Amino acid sequence: MSTNLRILVDMDGVLADFEGHFLKRYQEKYPREPYINVADRHGFYLNEQYAKIKPELKDLVFSVYEEAGFFLDLPPIAGALETVKELDNMNDIDVFICTSPVQKYTHCVTEKFQWIDKYLGNDFVTRMVLTRDKTVVSGDLLIDDKPNITGAEKNPSWEHILFTTPPNSRIQSNPSPRRLNGWHDRDSLNRIIESKRKEKFVKIIECQN
Amino acid sequence: MSTNLRILVDMDGVLADFEGHFLKRYQEKYPREPYINVADRHGFYLNEQYAKIKPELKDLVFSVYEEAGFFLDLPPIAGALETVKELDNMNDIDVFICTSPVQKYTHCVTEKFQWIDKYLGNDFVTRMVLTRDKTVVSGDLLIDDKPNITGAEKNPSWEHILFTTPPNSRIQSNPSPRRLNGWHDRDSLNRIIESKRKEKFVKIIECQN
Ligand SMILES: [Mg+2]
Ligand SMILES: [Mg+2]
């Protein structure tokens, strides 16, 4: 076990404003089609909610984020870059970026690397993990806006912290994960980190005995 | 803990013939420059051995594998695809592809996804982990041709199995990892898997008590 706290941070919806940028590009591309305001989004997958308006919208949704440049152009979420750098500068914390490419990965994977390079620098590029299964990545915390994160590992080492966004704000699961209501929600973040430090300390002491 | 054995398999040097293809492309690009036969390669990094011949060769080495198409064109290593599919078909084994992009990641990352898609299919794409730090990926085995694999996690969950290639064949480390001398070395592979099954079984029994 490493003594540093390892915090895995998701990209889309946590560092990068996927939902806001999607709506902007969708409206530019399809100005005559119905759209859903970000505040009215619910459920994790955009295409599913759009398909309920009319089935043909599903393919339009894909066409927006499968386009070259979409992932590179995502604007950072308020407070994300500052907080992530600040956490990473702490002596006992390592931040890793943990992100899943979309099914049509052609532009997405390279642009995710470029985005991190551009906004957080090459040091963070060396701490990027691209995977569709986050359960096989080990860490103390995973800050992610996806409500249910499952995969090959049934007991992931991390505690999932649900990063609140409009699509997941009304979701209640049982047991419900602890939440971070945006990067400005510094009290929650500090409380979460402090609790993990204590847990880790107890584990290290146990290992030494 | 999951009951399945998770085997992480590296790409370059293990699934894909990086060294052989490098030499071919290098000789095509720079027919007048000195070169190193694969059998005479030693040390993990190509550029370091080439730089010893003359320092200018270092940049020529980079130019070969940073070129568009290089990673997509890598030929599969003998026996790799068949064995990986066969392992993955076993009831109690999950194979994940665990690979590090090169520093200039622009073509490399997308082409690694395309390569897996082409040779192993989309199901394996969903089990790809791209990371420069493999210590934060959890698994039972990591089959990798790199002699020393270090990172943020000081005690990775996997046992490193050194996949023998000319550059690492003479390396002796202490403690020395178990080796797999190519995919035809089925006896070693079976022995390694069997030992991990037993270890896992013991751990599961311990957890239940
Ligand atoms: Mg997300
Ligand atoms: Mg390798």
CSV table of C-alpha atoms and ligand atoms in Angstrom, one decimal:
chain,number,residue,atom,x,y,z
A,1,MET,CA,0.0,0.0,0.0
A,2,SER,CA,1.3,3.5,-0.8
A,3,THR,CA,1.1,6.1,1.9
A,4,ASN,CA,-0.2,8.8,-0.4
A,5,LEU,CA,-3.9,9.3,-1.0
A,6,ARG,CA,-4.7,8.5,-4.6
A,7,ILE,CA,-7.6,10.5,-6.0
A,8,LEU,CA,-9.0,9.4,-9.3
A,9,VAL,CA,-10.8,12.3,-11.1
A,10,ASP,CA,-13.1,11.7,-14.0
A,11,MET,CA,-13.1,14.1,-17.0
A,12,ASP,CA,-16.5,14.5,-18.7
A,13,GLY,CA,-18.9,16.2,-16.3
A,14,VAL,CA,-16.3,16.6,-13.6
A,15,LEU,CA,-13.3,18.5,-15.2
A,16,ALA,CA,-14.8,19.2,-18.6
A,17,ASP,CA,-18.3,20.6,-19.3
A,18,PHE,CA,-19.6,17.8,-21.6
A,19,GLU,CA,-23.3,18.6,-21.1
A,20,GLY,CA,-23.0,22.4,-21.7
A,21,HIS,CA,-20.8,22.1,-24.7
A,22,PHE,CA,-23.0,19.3,-26.2
A,23,LEU,CA,-26.0,21.5,-26.1
A,24,LYS,CA,-24.2,24.4,-27.7
A,25,ARG,CA,-22.9,22.3,-30.6
A,26,TYR,CA,-26.2,20.4,-31.0
A,27,GLN,CA,-28.1,23.7,-31.3
A,28,GLU,CA,-25.5,25.0,-33.8
A,29,LYS,CA,-25.7,21.8,-35.9
A,30,TYR,CA,-29.4,21.2,-35.6
A,31,PRO,CA,-31.1,24.6,-35.0
A,32,ARG,CA,-34.6,23.2,-36.0
A,33,GLU,CA,-34.6,20.2,-33.8
A,34,PRO,CA,-36.0,20.0,-30.2
A,35,TYR,CA,-33.4,20.2,-27.5
A,36,ILE,CA,-33.1,19.7,-23.7
A,37,ASN,CA,-31.8,22.4,-21.4
A,38,VAL,CA,-29.0,21.2,-19.2
A,39,ALA,CA,-31.1,21.8,-16.1
A,40,ASP,CA,-33.8,19.5,-17.5
A,41,ARG,CA,-31.4,16.7,-18.3
A,42,HIS,CA,-31.9,13.5,-16.3
A,43,GLY,CA,-30.3,10.1,-16.6
A,44,PHE,CA,-26.7,9.6,-17.5
A,45,TYR,CA,-26.9,9.0,-21.2
A,46,LEU,CA,-27.9,12.0,-23.4
A,47,ASN,CA,-29.0,9.8,-26.3
A,48,GLU,CA,-31.6,8.0,-24.2
A,49,GLN,CA,-33.4,11.2,-23.1
A,50,TYR,CA,-33.3,12.7,-26.6
A,51,ALA,CA,-34.6,9.4,-28.1
A,52,LYS,CA,-37.7,9.8,-25.9
A,53,ILE,CA,-38.5,13.0,-27.7
A,54,LYS,CA,-38.2,11.2,-31.1
A,55,PRO,CA,-36.1,8.2,-31.9
A,56,GLU,CA,-34.2,9.9,-34.8
A,57,LEU,CA,-32.5,12.3,-32.4
A,58,LYS,CA,-30.4,9.5,-31.0
A,59,ASP,CA,-28.1,9.5,-34.1
A,60,LEU,CA,-28.0,13.3,-34.1
A,61,VAL,CA,-26.7,13.2,-30.5
A,62,PHE,CA,-23.9,10.8,-31.4
A,63,SER,CA,-23.0,12.9,-34.4
A,64,VAL,CA,-22.3,15.8,-32.2
A,65,TYR,CA,-19.8,14.3,-29.8
A,66,GLU,CA,-18.2,11.9,-32.4
A,67,GLU,CA,-17.2,14.9,-34.4
A,68,ALA,CA,-13.5,15.9,-34.6
A,69,GLY,CA,-12.7,18.6,-32.1
A,70,PHE,CA,-15.6,18.1,-29.8
A,71,PHE,CA,-13.6,16.7,-26.8
A,72,LEU,CA,-10.7,19.1,-27.3
A,73,ASP,CA,-13.1,22.1,-27.3
A,74,LEU,CA,-14.8,21.2,-24.0
A,75,PRO,CA,-14.6,24.1,-21.6
A,76,PRO,CA,-13.3,23.4,-18.1
A,77,ILE,CA,-15.8,23.2,-15.3
A,78,ALA,CA,-15.7,26.1,-12.8
A,79,GLY,CA,-13.1,25.6,-10.2
A,80,ALA,CA,-11.9,22.2,-11.5
A,81,LEU,CA,-8.4,23.0,-12.7
A,82,GLU,CA,-7.5,25.1,-9.7
A,83,THR,CA,-8.8,22.5,-7.2
A,84,VAL,CA,-7.1,19.6,-9.0
A,85,LYS,CA,-3.8,21.4,-9.1
A,86,GLU,CA,-4.1,22.4,-5.5
A,87,LEU,CA,-4.9,18.8,-4.4
A,88,ASP,CA,-2.0,17.5,-6.4
A,89,ASN,CA,0.4,19.9,-4.8
A,90,MET,CA,-0.4,18.5,-1.3
A,91,ASN,CA,2.4,16.3,0.0
A,92,ASP,CA,0.2,13.3,0.7
A,93,ILE,CA,-2.1,13.3,-2.4
A,94,ASP,CA,-1.6,12.0,-5.9
A,95,VAL,CA,-4.2,13.0,-8.5
A,96,PHE,CA,-4.8,10.7,-11.4
A,97,ILE,CA,-7.2,11.4,-14.3
A,98,CYS,CA,-9.4,8.4,-14.9
A,99,THR,CA,-11.6,8.7,-18.0
A,100,SER,CA,-13.6,6.5,-20.4
A,101,PRO,CA,-13.5,7.1,-24.1
A,102,VAL,CA,-16.8,7.0,-26.0
A,103,GLN,CA,-17.6,4.0,-28.2
A,104,LYS,CA,-16.4,5.7,-31.4
A,105,TYR,CA,-13.0,6.5,-29.9
A,106,THR,CA,-11.2,7.8,-33.0
A,107,HIS,CA,-11.0,11.5,-32.1
A,108,CYS,CA,-12.0,11.2,-28.4
A,109,VAL,CA,-8.9,9.4,-27.1
A,110,THR,CA,-6.2,11.7,-28.6
A,111,GLU,CA,-8.3,14.8,-27.7
A,112,LYS,CA,-8.6,13.7,-24.1
A,113,PHE,CA,-4.8,13.5,-23.9
A,114,GLN,CA,-4.5,16.9,-25.6
A,115,TRP,CA,-7.1,18.5,-23.3
A,116,ILE,CA,-5.2,17.4,-20.2
A,117,ASP,CA,-1.9,18.5,-21.7
A,118,LYS,CA,-3.5,21.9,-22.5
A,119,TYR,CA,-5.2,22.6,-19.2
A,120,LEU,CA,-3.2,20.7,-16.7
A,121,GLY,CA,0.2,20.1,-18.3
A,122,ASN,CA,2.3,17.1,-19.3
A,123,ASP,CA,2.8,16.0,-15.7
A,124,PHE,CA,-0.9,15.2,-15.5
A,125,VAL,CA,-0.7,13.4,-18.9
A,126,THR,CA,1.7,10.9,-17.3
A,127,ARG,CA,-1.1,10.3,-14.7
A,128,MET,CA,-3.9,9.7,-17.1
A,129,VAL,CA,-5.7,6.4,-17.2
A,130,LEU,CA,-8.0,5.8,-20.1
A,131,THR,CA,-10.3,2.8,-19.5
A,132,ARG,CA,-13.9,1.8,-20.1
A,133,ASP,CA,-13.8,-0.2,-16.8
A,134,LYS,CA,-12.8,2.0,-13.9
A,135,THR,CA,-13.2,-0.7,-11.3
A,136,VAL,CA,-9.8,-2.1,-12.3
A,137,VAL,CA,-8.0,1.1,-11.4
A,138,SER,CA,-6.9,1.3,-7.8
A,139,GLY,CA,-7.2,4.4,-5.7
A,140,ASP,CA,-8.7,5.8,-2.5
A,141,LEU,CA,-11.3,8.0,-4.1
A,142,LEU,CA,-13.0,8.2,-7.5
A,143,ILE,CA,-14.7,11.5,-8.1
A,144,ASP,CA,-17.2,10.8,-10.9
A,145,ASP,CA,-20.6,12.0,-12.1
A,146,LYS,CA,-21.7,8.6,-13.3
A,147,PRO,CA,-24.2,7.2,-10.7
A,148,ASN,CA,-23.3,3.5,-11.0
A,149,ILE,CA,-19.8,2.5,-11.7
A,150,THR,CA,-19.5,-1.3,-12.3
A,151,GLY,CA,-17.0,-3.6,-14.0
A,152,ALA,CA,-14.9,-6.6,-13.7
A,153,GLU,CA,-13.8,-5.8,-10.2
A,154,LYS,CA,-16.7,-6.3,-7.8
A,155,ASN,CA,-15.0,-4.6,-4.9
A,156,PRO,CA,-13.0,-1.6,-6.3
A,157,SER,CA,-10.4,-0.2,-3.9
A,158,TRP,CA,-11.8,3.4,-4.3
A,159,GLU,CA,-14.8,5.0,-2.7
A,160,HIS,CA,-17.0,6.6,-5.3
A,161,ILE,CA,-17.8,10.2,-4.7
A,162,LEU,CA,-20.7,11.3,-6.9
A,163,PHE,CA,-20.0,14.6,-8.5
A,164,THR,CA,-23.3,16.3,-8.7
A,165,THR,CA,-24.5,17.5,-12.1
A,166,PRO,CA,-28.1,18.2,-13.4
A,167,PRO,CA,-28.5,14.7,-14.9
A,168,ASN,CA,-27.7,12.9,-11.6
A,169,SER,CA,-29.0,15.4,-9.1
A,170,ARG,CA,-32.3,13.6,-8.5
A,171,ILE,CA,-30.9,10.1,-8.5
A,172,GLN,CA,-31.1,8.3,-5.2
A,173,SER,CA,-29.4,5.0,-4.8
A,174,ASN,CA,-29.1,2.7,-1.9
A,175,PRO,CA,-26.5,2.8,-0.4
A,176,SER,CA,-26.1,6.3,-1.7
A,177,PRO,CA,-22.5,7.5,-2.4
A,178,ARG,CA,-21.2,10.6,-0.7
A,179,ARG,CA,-21.5,13.6,-3.0
A,180,LEU,CA,-19.5,16.6,-4.1
A,181,ASN,CA,-21.8,19.4,-5.2
A,182,GLY,CA,-19.3,21.0,-7.5
A,183,TRP,CA,-15.7,22.1,-7.0
A,184,HIS,CA,-16.8,25.1,-4.9
A,185,ASP,CA,-18.2,22.7,-2.4
A,186,ARG,CA,-14.9,22.8,-0.5
A,187,ASP,CA,-16.3,21.8,2.8
A,188,SER,CA,-17.5,18.4,1.5
A,189,LEU,CA,-14.2,17.8,-0.3
A,190,ASN,CA,-12.1,18.6,2.8
A,191,ARG,CA,-14.3,16.4,4.9
A,192,ILE,CA,-14.1,13.5,2.5
A,193,ILE,CA,-10.3,13.8,2.2
A,194,GLU,CA,-9.9,14.0,5.9
A,195,SER,CA,-11.9,10.8,6.4
A,196,LYS,CA,-9.8,9.0,3.9
A,197,ARG,CA,-6.6,10.1,5.5
A,198,LYS,CA,-7.8,8.7,8.8
A,199,GLU,CA,-8.9,5.4,7.2
A,200,LYS,CA,-5.5,5.1,5.4
A,201,PHE,CA,-3.6,5.8,8.6
A,202,VAL,CA,-5.5,3.1,10.4
A,203,LYS,CA,-4.8,0.6,7.6
A,204,ILE,CA,-1.0,1.5,7.7
A,205,ILE,CA,-0.9,1.0,11.4
A,206,GLU,CA,-2.7,-2.4,11.1
A,207,CYS,CA,-0.2,-3.5,8.4
A,208,GLN,CA,2.7,-2.6,10.6
A,209,ASN,CA,1.4,-4.8,13.5
B,1,MET,CA,-12.1,-9.2,-4.6
B,2,SER,CA,-13.4,-10.7,-7.8
B,3,THR,CA,-13.2,-14.5,-8.2
B,4,ASN,CA,-11.9,-14.3,-11.8
B,5,LEU,CA,-8.2,-14.2,-12.4
B,6,ARG,CA,-7.5,-10.8,-14.1
B,7,ILE,CA,-4.5,-11.0,-16.5
B,8,LEU,CA,-3.2,-7.7,-17.7
B,9,VAL,CA,-1.4,-8.0,-21.0
B,10,ASP,CA,1.0,-5.4,-22.4
B,11,MET,CA,1.0,-4.5,-26.1
B,12,ASP,CA,4.4,-3.4,-27.4
B,13,GLY,CA,6.8,-6.3,-27.3
B,14,VAL,CA,4.1,-8.7,-26.0
B,15,LEU,CA,1.2,-8.6,-28.4
B,16,ALA,CA,2.7,-6.3,-31.1
B,17,ASP,CA,6.2,-6.6,-32.6
B,18,PHE,CA,7.5,-3.2,-31.9
B,19,GLU,CA,11.2,-4.0,-32.2
B,20,GLY,CA,11.0,-5.9,-35.5
B,21,HIS,CA,8.7,-3.3,-37.1
B,22,PHE,CA,10.9,-0.4,-35.8
B,23,LEU,CA,14.0,-1.9,-37.5
B,24,LYS,CA,12.1,-2.4,-40.8
B,25,ARG,CA,10.8,1.2,-40.8
B,26,TYR,CA,14.1,2.7,-39.6
B,27,GLN,CA,16.0,0.9,-42.4
B,28,GLU,CA,13.4,2.1,-45.0
B,29,LYS,CA,13.6,5.7,-43.8
B,30,TYR,CA,17.4,5.9,-43.1
B,31,PRO,CA,19.1,3.3,-45.4
B,32,ARG,CA,22.5,4.9,-45.0
B,33,GLU,CA,22.5,5.0,-41.2
B,34,PRO,CA,23.9,2.3,-38.9
B,35,TYR,CA,21.3,0.1,-37.3
B,36,ILE,CA,21.1,-2.6,-34.6
B,37,ASN,CA,19.7,-6.0,-35.3
B,38,VAL,CA,16.9,-7.1,-33.0
B,39,ALA,CA,19.0,-9.9,-31.6
B,40,ASP,CA,21.7,-7.4,-30.7
B,41,ARG,CA,19.3,-5.0,-28.9
B,42,HIS,CA,19.8,-4.6,-25.2
B,43,GLY,CA,18.2,-2.3,-22.7
B,44,PHE,CA,14.6,-1.3,-22.8
B,45,TYR,CA,14.9,2.0,-24.6
B,46,LEU,CA,15.8,1.9,-28.3
B,47,ASN,CA,16.9,5.5,-28.4
B,48,GLU,CA,19.5,5.0,-25.7
B,49,GLN,CA,21.3,2.1,-27.5
B,50,TYR,CA,21.2,4.0,-30.8
B,51,ALA,CA,22.5,7.2,-29.2
B,52,LYS,CA,25.6,5.2,-28.1
B,53,ILE,CA,26.5,4.6,-31.8
B,54,LYS,CA,26.1,8.4,-32.4
B,55,PRO,CA,24.0,10.9,-30.6
B,56,GLU,CA,22.2,12.1,-33.7
B,57,LEU,CA,20.5,8.8,-34.1
B,58,LYS,CA,18.3,9.4,-31.1
B,59,ASP,CA,16.0,11.8,-33.0
B,60,LEU,CA,15.9,9.5,-35.9
B,61,VAL,CA,14.6,6.7,-33.6
B,62,PHE,CA,11.8,9.0,-32.3
B,63,SER,CA,10.9,10.1,-35.8
B,64,VAL,CA,10.3,6.4,-36.8
B,65,TYR,CA,7.7,5.5,-34.1
B,66,GLU,CA,6.2,9.0,-33.8
B,67,GLU,CA,5.1,8.8,-37.5
B,68,ALA,CA,1.4,8.3,-38.3
B,69,GLY,CA,0.6,4.7,-38.9
B,70,PHE,CA,3.6,3.2,-37.0
B,71,PHE,CA,1.5,1.7,-34.2
B,72,LEU,CA,-1.3,0.6,-36.4
B,73,ASP,CA,1.0,-1.3,-38.7
B,74,LEU,CA,2.8,-3.3,-36.0
B,75,PRO,CA,2.5,-7.0,-36.8
B,76,PRO,CA,1.2,-9.3,-34.1
B,77,ILE,CA,3.7,-11.4,-32.2
B,78,ALA,CA,3.6,-15.1,-33.0
B,79,GLY,CA,1.0,-16.9,-30.9
B,80,ALA,CA,-0.2,-13.7,-29.1
B,81,LEU,CA,-3.7,-13.3,-30.5
B,82,GLU,CA,-4.6,-17.0,-30.3
B,83,THR,CA,-3.4,-17.4,-26.8
B,84,VAL,CA,-5.0,-14.2,-25.5
B,85,LYS,CA,-8.3,-15.2,-27.0
B,86,GLU,CA,-8.0,-18.7,-25.6
B,87,LEU,CA,-7.2,-17.4,-22.1
B,88,ASP,CA,-10.1,-14.9,-22.2
B,89,ASN,CA,-12.5,-17.7,-23.2
B,90,MET,CA,-11.7,-19.5,-20.0
B,91,ASN,CA,-14.5,-19.2,-17.5
B,92,ASP,CA,-12.4,-17.9,-14.6
B,93,ILE,CA,-10.1,-15.5,-16.5
B,94,ASP,CA,-10.5,-11.9,-17.6
B,95,VAL,CA,-7.9,-10.5,-20.0
B,96,PHE,CA,-7.3,-6.8,-20.0
B,97,ILE,CA,-4.9,-5.0,-22.3
B,98,CYS,CA,-2.7,-2.7,-20.3
B,99,THR,CA,-0.5,-0.4,-22.4
B,100,SER,CA,1.5,2.9,-22.1
B,101,PRO,CA,1.4,5.4,-24.9
B,102,VAL,CA,4.7,7.0,-26.0
B,103,GLN,CA,5.5,10.6,-24.9
B,104,LYS,CA,4.3,12.0,-28.3
B,105,TYR,CA,0.9,10.4,-28.0
B,106,THR,CA,-0.9,12.0,-30.9
B,107,HIS,CA,-1.0,9.0,-33.3
B,108,CYS,CA,-0.1,6.3,-30.8
B,109,VAL,CA,-3.2,6.4,-28.5
B,110,THR,CA,-5.8,6.2,-31.3
B,111,GLU,CA,-3.8,3.6,-33.2
B,112,LYS,CA,-3.5,1.4,-30.1
B,113,PHE,CA,-7.3,1.3,-29.9
B,114,GLN,CA,-7.6,0.6,-33.6
B,115,TRP,CA,-5.0,-2.2,-33.4
B,116,ILE,CA,-6.9,-4.0,-30.7
B,117,ASP,CA,-10.2,-3.5,-32.5
B,118,LYS,CA,-8.6,-4.9,-35.7
B,119,TYR,CA,-6.9,-7.9,-34.2
B,120,LEU,CA,-8.9,-8.8,-31.1
B,121,GLY,CA,-12.3,-7.1,-31.7
B,122,ASN,CA,-14.4,-4.5,-29.9
B,123,ASP,CA,-14.9,-6.7,-26.8
B,124,PHE,CA,-11.2,-6.3,-26.0
B,125,VAL,CA,-11.4,-2.5,-26.7
B,126,THR,CA,-13.8,-2.3,-23.7
B,127,ARG,CA,-11.0,-4.0,-21.7
B,128,MET,CA,-8.2,-1.7,-22.7
B,129,VAL,CA,-6.4,0.4,-20.1
B,130,LEU,CA,-4.1,3.1,-21.4
B,131,THR,CA,-1.8,4.4,-18.7
B,132,ARG,CA,1.8,5.5,-18.3
B,133,ASP,CA,1.6,4.1,-14.7
B,134,LYS,CA,0.7,0.5,-14.6
B,135,THR,CA,1.1,0.1,-10.9
B,136,VAL,CA,-2.3,1.7,-10.4
B,137,VAL,CA,-4.1,-0.9,-12.4
B,138,SER,CA,-5.2,-3.9,-10.4
B,139,GLY,CA,-4.9,-7.5,-11.5
B,140,ASP,CA,-3.4,-10.8,-10.6
B,141,LEU,CA,-0.8,-10.9,-13.4
B,142,LEU,CA,0.9,-8.3,-15.6
B,143,ILE,CA,2.6,-9.9,-18.6
B,144,ASP,CA,5.1,-7.2,-19.8
B,145,ASP,CA,8.5,-7.1,-21.5
B,146,LYS,CA,9.6,-4.1,-19.5
B,147,PRO,CA,12.1,-5.2,-16.8
B,148,ASN,CA,11.2,-2.7,-14.0
B,149,ILE,CA,7.7,-1.5,-13.7
B,150,THR,CA,7.4,1.2,-11.1
B,151,GLY,CA,4.9,4.0,-10.3
B,152,ALA,CA,2.8,5.6,-7.7
B,153,GLU,CA,1.7,2.3,-6.1
B,154,LYS,CA,4.6,0.8,-4.3
B,155,ASN,CA,2.9,-2.6,-3.9
B,156,PRO,CA,0.9,-3.3,-7.1
B,157,SER,CA,-1.7,-6.1,-6.8
B,158,TRP,CA,-0.3,-8.0,-9.8
B,159,GLU,CA,2.7,-10.2,-10.1
B,160,HIS,CA,4.9,-9.0,-13.0
B,161,ILE,CA,5.7,-11.8,-15.5
B,162,LEU,CA,8.6,-10.7,-17.6
B,163,PHE,CA,7.9,-11.6,-21.3
B,164,THR,CA,11.3,-12.4,-22.7
B,165,THR,CA,12.4,-10.4,-25.8
B,166,PRO,CA,16.0,-9.8,-27.1
B,167,PRO,CA,16.4,-6.5,-25.3
B,168,ASN,CA,15.6,-8.0,-21.9
B,169,SER,CA,16.9,-11.5,-22.3
B,170,ARG,CA,20.2,-10.9,-20.5
B,171,ILE,CA,18.8,-8.7,-17.7
B,172,GLN,CA,19.0,-10.3,-14.3
B,173,SER,CA,17.3,-8.5,-11.5
B,174,ASN,CA,17.0,-9.4,-7.8
B,175,PRO,CA,14.4,-10.6,-7.0
B,176,SER,CA,14.0,-11.8,-10.6
B,177,PRO,CA,10.4,-12.0,-11.9
B,178,ARG,CA,9.1,-15.2,-13.4
B,179,ARG,CA,9.4,-15.2,-17.1
B,180,LEU,CA,7.4,-16.2,-20.1
B,181,ASN,CA,9.7,-17.0,-23.0
B,182,GLY,CA,7.2,-16.2,-25.8
B,183,TRP,CA,3.6,-17.3,-26.3
B,184,HIS,CA,4.7,-20.8,-27.4
B,185,ASP,CA,6.1,-21.3,-23.9
B,186,ARG,CA,2.8,-22.8,-22.8
B,187,ASP,CA,4.2,-24.9,-20.0
B,188,SER,CA,5.4,-21.8,-18.1
B,189,LEU,CA,2.1,-19.9,-18.8
B,190,ASN,CA,0.0,-22.8,-17.5
B,191,ARG,CA,2.2,-23.2,-14.4
B,192,ILE,CA,1.9,-19.5,-13.7
B,193,ILE,CA,-1.8,-19.4,-14.1
B,194,GLU,CA,-2.2,-22.5,-12.0
B,195,SER,CA,-0.2,-21.0,-9.1
B,196,LYS,CA,-2.3,-17.8,-9.2
B,197,ARG,CA,-5.5,-19.8,-9.2
B,198,LYS,CA,-4.3,-21.5,-6.0
B,199,GLU,CA,-3.2,-18.2,-4.4
B,200,LYS,CA,-6.6,-16.7,-5.2
B,201,PHE,CA,-8.5,-19.7,-3.9
B,202,VAL,CA,-6.6,-19.4,-0.6
B,203,LYS,CA,-7.3,-15.6,-0.4
B,204,ILE,CA,-11.1,-16.2,-1.0
B,205,ILE,CA,-11.2,-18.9,1.7
B,206,GLU,CA,-9.4,-16.5,4.1
B,207,CYS,CA,-11.9,-13.7,3.4
B,208,GLN,CA,-14.8,-15.9,4.1
B,209,ASN,CA,-13.5,-16.9,7.5
C,1,MG,MG,-18.1,11.7,-16.3
C,2,MG,MG,6.1,-3.6,-23.8
